[in-house]
Amino acid sequence: MAFAESLALVLIFAACSSAAAPVTTAAIPKADRSGSMILSNQGGTLEGHTPRGFAGMGTGLFAGDNLNPNFPDGDGVQMYLTFEAQSVVDVSSATLFSDALTVRGAPFEDLGSLLAEPVTYDAFGPALFDLEAIGPVVVCERIGSSGITCDLTDSVRSSLDTGETRLQFRLRFDRAGDGDGRADLAMFFFTDSNTNEPGLFTLTLTG
């Protein structure tokens, strides 16, 4: 199947299907040589993407516009990430990182900055498309052609202070779409763009 055809099958609208992403076991947190704890994204049923302007959902971690030819021009998609942090008590810094970025079109040029914001939810689904953030929005920085990093220290501290043991974030571009009818997407995957996988993102917590 061609890439464009494969990508077109990703979005699953609420009225059409209730299928969920395959369940994947989250990676076990590990400490690096500096003593920091490195968490991997869950990579399963608590992650995926939704449209920004209407209820819907799909597997795969995408942000951008014109996901497929049938997508409303000018509307975009956003992705949701989950990290399990039961054993974390206090942090001095929290950094989100990925080196699994693949770009289609020109999302960073046409849609503005890639933003990250904290959210909280019990189940991933179509209703999350307009979920209210629970903390400040931060701008992520691009590293080379395949990397991004975001300083989420304030959001993580706030969540841990309220007793949260699950850290969740939404990534989206500043603008939902540019109205040119062409796809501009930031996609995060290793081998299959339509599959959520653990380890596509890491969250490094330093005590």
mmCIF file of C-alpha atoms in Angstrom:
data_model
loop_
_atom_site.group_PDB
_atom_site.id
_atom_site.type_symbol
_atom_site.label_atom_id
_atom_site.label_comp_id
_atom_site.label_asym_id
_atom_site.label_seq_id
_atom_site.Cartn_x
_atom_site.Cartn_y
_atom_site.Cartn_z
ATOM 1 C CA MET A 1 0.000 0.000 0.000
ATOM 2 C CA ALA A 2 1.368 3.473 -0.852
ATOM 3 C CA PHE A 3 2.295 5.774 2.017
ATOM 4 C CA ALA A 4 -0.438 8.308 1.204
ATOM 5 C CA GLU A 5 -3.056 5.548 1.072
ATOM 6 C CA SER A 6 -1.831 4.111 4.361
ATOM 7 C CA LEU A 7 -1.946 7.510 6.038
ATOM 8 C CA ALA A 8 -5.467 8.093 4.757
ATOM 9 C CA LEU A 9 -6.684 5.081 6.730
ATOM 10 C CA VAL A 10 -5.408 6.364 10.057
ATOM 11 C CA LEU A 11 -8.270 8.594 11.214
ATOM 12 C CA ILE A 12 -11.120 6.704 12.856
ATOM 13 C CA PHE A 13 -14.220 8.828 13.368
ATOM 14 C CA ALA A 14 -16.381 8.274 16.420
ATOM 15 C CA ALA A 15 -19.489 7.585 14.344
ATOM 16 C CA CYS A 16 -17.725 4.894 12.324
ATOM 17 C CA SER A 17 -15.814 2.730 14.766
ATOM 18 C CA SER A 18 -15.081 2.082 18.409
ATOM 19 C CA ALA A 19 -11.869 0.139 17.770
ATOM 20 C CA ALA A 20 -8.965 0.944 20.050
ATOM 21 C CA ALA A 21 -5.220 0.831 19.492
ATOM 22 C CA PRO A 22 -3.426 -2.400 20.376
ATOM 23 C CA VAL A 23 -2.453 -2.677 24.020
ATOM 24 C CA THR A 24 1.285 -2.226 24.496
ATOM 25 C CA THR A 25 3.198 -2.581 27.733
ATOM 26 C CA ALA A 26 4.929 0.651 28.713
ATOM 27 C CA ALA A 27 8.685 0.593 29.034
ATOM 28 C CA ILE A 28 10.067 0.273 32.557
ATOM 29 C CA PRO A 29 11.514 3.552 33.883
ATOM 30 C CA LYS A 30 15.283 3.542 34.049
ATOM 31 C CA ALA A 31 17.971 5.746 35.537
ATOM 32 C CA ASP A 32 20.834 7.156 33.501
ATOM 33 C CA ARG A 33 24.377 7.719 34.769
ATOM 34 C CA SER A 34 23.504 11.110 36.251
ATOM 35 C CA GLY A 35 20.733 9.601 38.383
ATOM 36 C CA SER A 36 17.917 11.005 36.264
ATOM 37 C CA MET A 37 14.826 8.884 35.701
ATOM 38 C CA ILE A 38 13.904 8.313 32.058
ATOM 39 C CA LEU A 39 10.274 7.446 31.335
ATOM 40 C CA SER A 40 9.041 6.161 27.972
ATOM 41 C CA ASN A 41 5.660 7.008 26.500
ATOM 42 C CA GLN A 42 3.069 4.313 27.100
ATOM 43 C CA GLY A 43 2.693 3.383 23.443
ATOM 44 C CA GLY A 44 -0.758 1.824 23.747
ATOM 45 C CA THR A 45 -4.439 2.539 24.231
ATOM 46 C CA LEU A 46 -3.936 5.831 26.098
ATOM 47 C CA GLU A 47 -2.218 7.465 23.122
ATOM 48 C CA GLY A 48 -3.076 8.499 19.585
ATOM 49 C CA HIS A 49 -4.364 11.512 17.681
ATOM 50 C CA THR A 50 -7.644 13.391 17.360
ATOM 51 C CA PRO A 51 -8.889 16.142 15.074
ATOM 52 C CA ARG A 52 -8.822 19.639 16.535
ATOM 53 C CA GLY A 53 -12.233 20.799 15.338
ATOM 54 C CA PHE A 54 -14.512 17.784 15.715
ATOM 55 C CA ALA A 55 -14.832 14.467 17.568
ATOM 56 C CA GLY A 56 -12.717 11.655 16.174
ATOM 57 C CA MET A 57 -9.667 9.553 16.944
ATOM 58 C CA GLY A 58 -7.005 7.381 15.394
ATOM 59 C CA THR A 59 -3.807 5.490 16.118
ATOM 60 C CA GLY A 60 -0.452 6.998 15.258
ATOM 61 C CA LEU A 61 1.184 10.096 16.715
ATOM 62 C CA PHE A 62 0.622 12.999 14.309
ATOM 63 C CA ALA A 63 0.310 16.786 14.545
ATOM 64 C CA GLY A 64 -0.465 19.032 11.596
ATOM 65 C CA ASP A 65 -3.156 19.539 8.948
ATOM 66 C CA ASN A 66 -4.825 17.776 6.007
ATOM 67 C CA LEU A 67 -4.179 14.309 7.397
ATOM 68 C CA ASN A 68 -5.828 12.700 4.373
ATOM 69 C CA PRO A 69 -7.679 13.855 1.224
ATOM 70 C CA ASN A 70 -11.063 13.692 2.991
ATOM 71 C CA PHE A 71 -9.943 15.764 5.957
ATOM 72 C CA PRO A 72 -11.599 19.205 6.243
ATOM 73 C CA ASP A 73 -9.262 21.806 4.768
ATOM 74 C CA GLY A 74 -8.028 24.149 7.477
ATOM 75 C CA ASP A 75 -8.576 21.694 10.334
ATOM 76 C CA GLY A 76 -5.738 19.838 12.002
ATOM 77 C CA VAL A 77 -4.792 16.920 14.208
ATOM 78 C CA GLN A 78 -3.116 16.770 17.598
ATOM 79 C CA MET A 79 -1.461 13.935 19.505
ATOM 80 C CA TYR A 80 -1.764 12.686 23.084
ATOM 81 C CA LEU A 81 1.030 11.086 25.135
ATOM 82 C CA THR A 82 1.005 9.212 28.450
ATOM 83 C CA PHE A 83 3.861 8.450 30.871
ATOM 84 C CA GLU A 84 3.531 6.328 34.012
ATOM 85 C CA ALA A 85 5.305 7.951 36.968
ATOM 86 C CA GLN A 86 4.158 6.096 40.086
ATOM 87 C CA SER A 87 7.597 6.098 41.740
ATOM 88 C CA VAL A 88 8.407 9.760 41.095
ATOM 89 C CA VAL A 89 8.247 12.099 44.100
ATOM 90 C CA ASP A 90 10.076 15.304 43.238
ATOM 91 C CA VAL A 91 11.890 16.734 40.230
ATOM 92 C CA SER A 92 14.071 19.734 39.499
ATOM 93 C CA SER A 93 13.643 19.441 35.729
ATOM 94 C CA ALA A 94 11.526 17.506 33.230
ATOM 95 C CA THR A 95 12.409 17.307 29.541
ATOM 96 C CA LEU A 96 10.357 15.711 26.797
ATOM 97 C CA PHE A 97 12.421 14.407 23.864
ATOM 98 C CA SER A 98 11.951 12.453 20.659
ATOM 99 C CA ASP A 99 14.270 11.589 17.797
ATOM 100 C CA ALA A 100 11.548 9.746 15.857
ATOM 101 C CA LEU A 101 10.256 12.747 13.902
ATOM 102 C CA THR A 102 9.408 12.468 10.218
ATOM 103 C CA VAL A 103 8.082 15.566 8.433
ATOM 104 C CA ARG A 104 5.615 15.638 5.560
ATOM 105 C CA GLY A 105 5.102 19.010 3.903
ATOM 106 C CA ALA A 106 6.180 22.069 5.905
ATOM 107 C CA PRO A 107 4.401 22.045 9.288
ATOM 108 C CA PHE A 108 7.034 24.017 11.179
ATOM 109 C CA GLU A 109 7.096 26.707 8.502
ATOM 110 C CA ASP A 110 3.350 26.888 7.744
ATOM 111 C CA LEU A 111 1.709 26.088 11.093
ATOM 112 C CA GLY A 112 4.030 27.813 13.563
ATOM 113 C CA SER A 113 5.552 26.354 16.696
ATOM 114 C CA LEU A 114 4.956 22.841 17.981
ATOM 115 C CA LEU A 115 3.358 23.239 21.412
ATOM 116 C CA ALA A 116 3.077 20.894 24.396
ATOM 117 C CA GLU A 117 0.562 21.233 27.212
ATOM 118 C CA PRO A 118 -0.449 19.044 30.162
ATOM 119 C CA VAL A 119 -3.821 17.309 30.114
ATOM 120 C CA THR A 120 -5.470 14.552 32.098
ATOM 121 C CA TYR A 121 -7.879 11.823 30.997
ATOM 122 C CA ASP A 122 -8.830 8.286 31.966
ATOM 123 C CA ALA A 123 -9.457 6.880 28.485
ATOM 124 C CA PHE A 124 -8.340 7.960 25.031
ATOM 125 C CA GLY A 125 -11.215 8.628 22.632
ATOM 126 C CA PRO A 126 -13.003 11.033 20.276
ATOM 127 C CA ALA A 127 -14.254 13.293 23.084
ATOM 128 C CA LEU A 128 -10.703 14.480 23.806
ATOM 129 C CA PHE A 129 -10.619 16.678 20.699
ATOM 130 C CA ASP A 130 -11.461 19.810 22.741
ATOM 131 C CA LEU A 131 -10.066 18.711 26.111
ATOM 132 C CA GLU A 132 -9.064 21.636 28.318
ATOM 133 C CA ALA A 133 -5.392 21.839 29.302
ATOM 134 C CA ILE A 134 -4.535 21.785 33.013
ATOM 135 C CA GLY A 135 -1.338 23.822 32.817
ATOM 136 C CA PRO A 136 0.774 26.175 30.727
ATOM 137 C CA VAL A 137 1.609 25.696 27.071
ATOM 138 C CA VAL A 138 5.313 25.458 26.201
ATOM 139 C CA VAL A 139 7.056 25.768 22.849
ATOM 140 C CA CYS A 140 9.053 22.742 21.733
ATOM 141 C CA GLU A 141 12.394 23.179 19.989
ATOM 142 C CA ARG A 142 13.383 21.275 16.900
ATOM 143 C CA ILE A 143 16.728 19.449 16.937
ATOM 144 C CA GLY A 144 18.098 18.676 13.508
ATOM 145 C CA SER A 145 15.822 16.889 11.070
ATOM 146 C CA SER A 146 14.348 14.233 13.372
ATOM 147 C CA GLY A 147 14.399 15.565 16.942
ATOM 148 C CA ILE A 148 12.304 17.764 19.230
ATOM 149 C CA THR A 149 12.655 18.734 22.884
ATOM 150 C CA CYS A 150 10.269 20.507 25.284
ATOM 151 C CA ASP A 151 10.881 21.804 28.815
ATOM 152 C CA LEU A 152 7.917 20.496 30.832
ATOM 153 C CA THR A 153 9.344 21.161 34.294
ATOM 154 C CA ASP A 154 6.532 23.411 35.545
ATOM 155 C CA SER A 155 3.793 21.109 34.266
ATOM 156 C CA VAL A 156 5.346 17.977 35.753
ATOM 157 C CA ARG A 157 5.999 19.620 39.113
ATOM 158 C CA SER A 158 2.400 20.824 39.294
ATOM 159 C CA SER A 159 1.025 17.382 38.430
ATOM 160 C CA LEU A 160 3.225 15.610 40.977
ATOM 161 C CA ASP A 161 2.290 18.159 43.655
ATOM 162 C CA THR A 162 -1.376 17.228 43.207
ATOM 163 C CA GLY A 163 -0.622 13.528 43.541
ATOM 164 C CA GLU A 164 -0.794 12.524 39.879
ATOM 165 C CA THR A 165 0.966 9.246 39.073
ATOM 166 C CA ARG A 166 0.307 9.500 35.332
ATOM 167 C CA LEU A 167 1.735 12.353 33.269
ATOM 168 C CA GLN A 168 -0.152 13.165 30.069
ATOM 169 C CA PHE A 169 0.459 15.759 27.372
ATOM 170 C CA ARG A 170 -1.045 17.030 24.138
ATOM 171 C CA LEU A 171 1.187 18.171 21.272
ATOM 172 C CA ARG A 172 -0.223 20.438 18.570
ATOM 173 C CA PHE A 173 0.880 23.203 16.265
ATOM 174 C CA ASP A 174 0.122 26.856 16.936
ATOM 175 C CA ARG A 175 -2.282 26.964 13.965
ATOM 176 C CA ALA A 176 -4.736 24.181 13.156
ATOM 177 C CA GLY A 177 -4.196 24.514 9.400
ATOM 178 C CA ASP A 178 -3.076 26.817 6.611
ATOM 179 C CA GLY A 179 -5.936 26.186 4.179
ATOM 180 C CA ASP A 180 -3.757 25.266 1.188
ATOM 181 C CA GLY A 181 -5.194 21.772 0.802
ATOM 182 C CA ARG A 182 -1.813 20.078 1.271
ATOM 183 C CA ALA A 183 -0.694 17.922 4.183
ATOM 184 C CA ASP A 184 1.748 19.456 6.665
ATOM 185 C CA LEU A 185 2.481 16.833 9.308
ATOM 186 C CA ALA A 186 4.927 16.043 12.083
ATOM 187 C CA MET A 187 4.780 12.260 12.489
ATOM 188 C CA PHE A 188 6.511 10.255 15.186
ATOM 189 C CA PHE A 189 7.238 6.586 14.453
ATOM 190 C CA PHE A 190 10.038 4.034 14.036
ATOM 191 C CA THR A 191 8.733 1.699 11.334
ATOM 192 C CA ASP A 192 4.938 2.068 11.035
ATOM 193 C CA SER A 193 3.370 5.535 11.140
ATOM 194 C CA ASN A 194 -0.029 4.084 12.092
ATOM 195 C CA THR A 195 1.182 2.296 15.239
ATOM 196 C CA ASN A 196 1.660 3.738 18.721
ATOM 197 C CA GLU A 197 4.925 2.465 20.169
ATOM 198 C CA PRO A 198 6.641 2.923 23.544
ATOM 199 C CA GLY A 199 9.903 4.803 23.327
ATOM 200 C CA LEU A 200 8.926 7.216 20.590
ATOM 201 C CA PHE A 201 9.155 9.869 23.311
ATOM 202 C CA THR A 202 11.104 9.982 26.549
ATOM 203 C CA LEU A 203 10.497 12.167 29.587
ATOM 204 C CA THR A 204 13.682 12.707 31.574
ATOM 205 C CA LEU A 205 13.095 13.653 35.229
ATOM 206 C CA THR A 206 16.002 14.995 37.244
ATOM 207 C CA GLY A 207 15.748 15.119 41.023
#
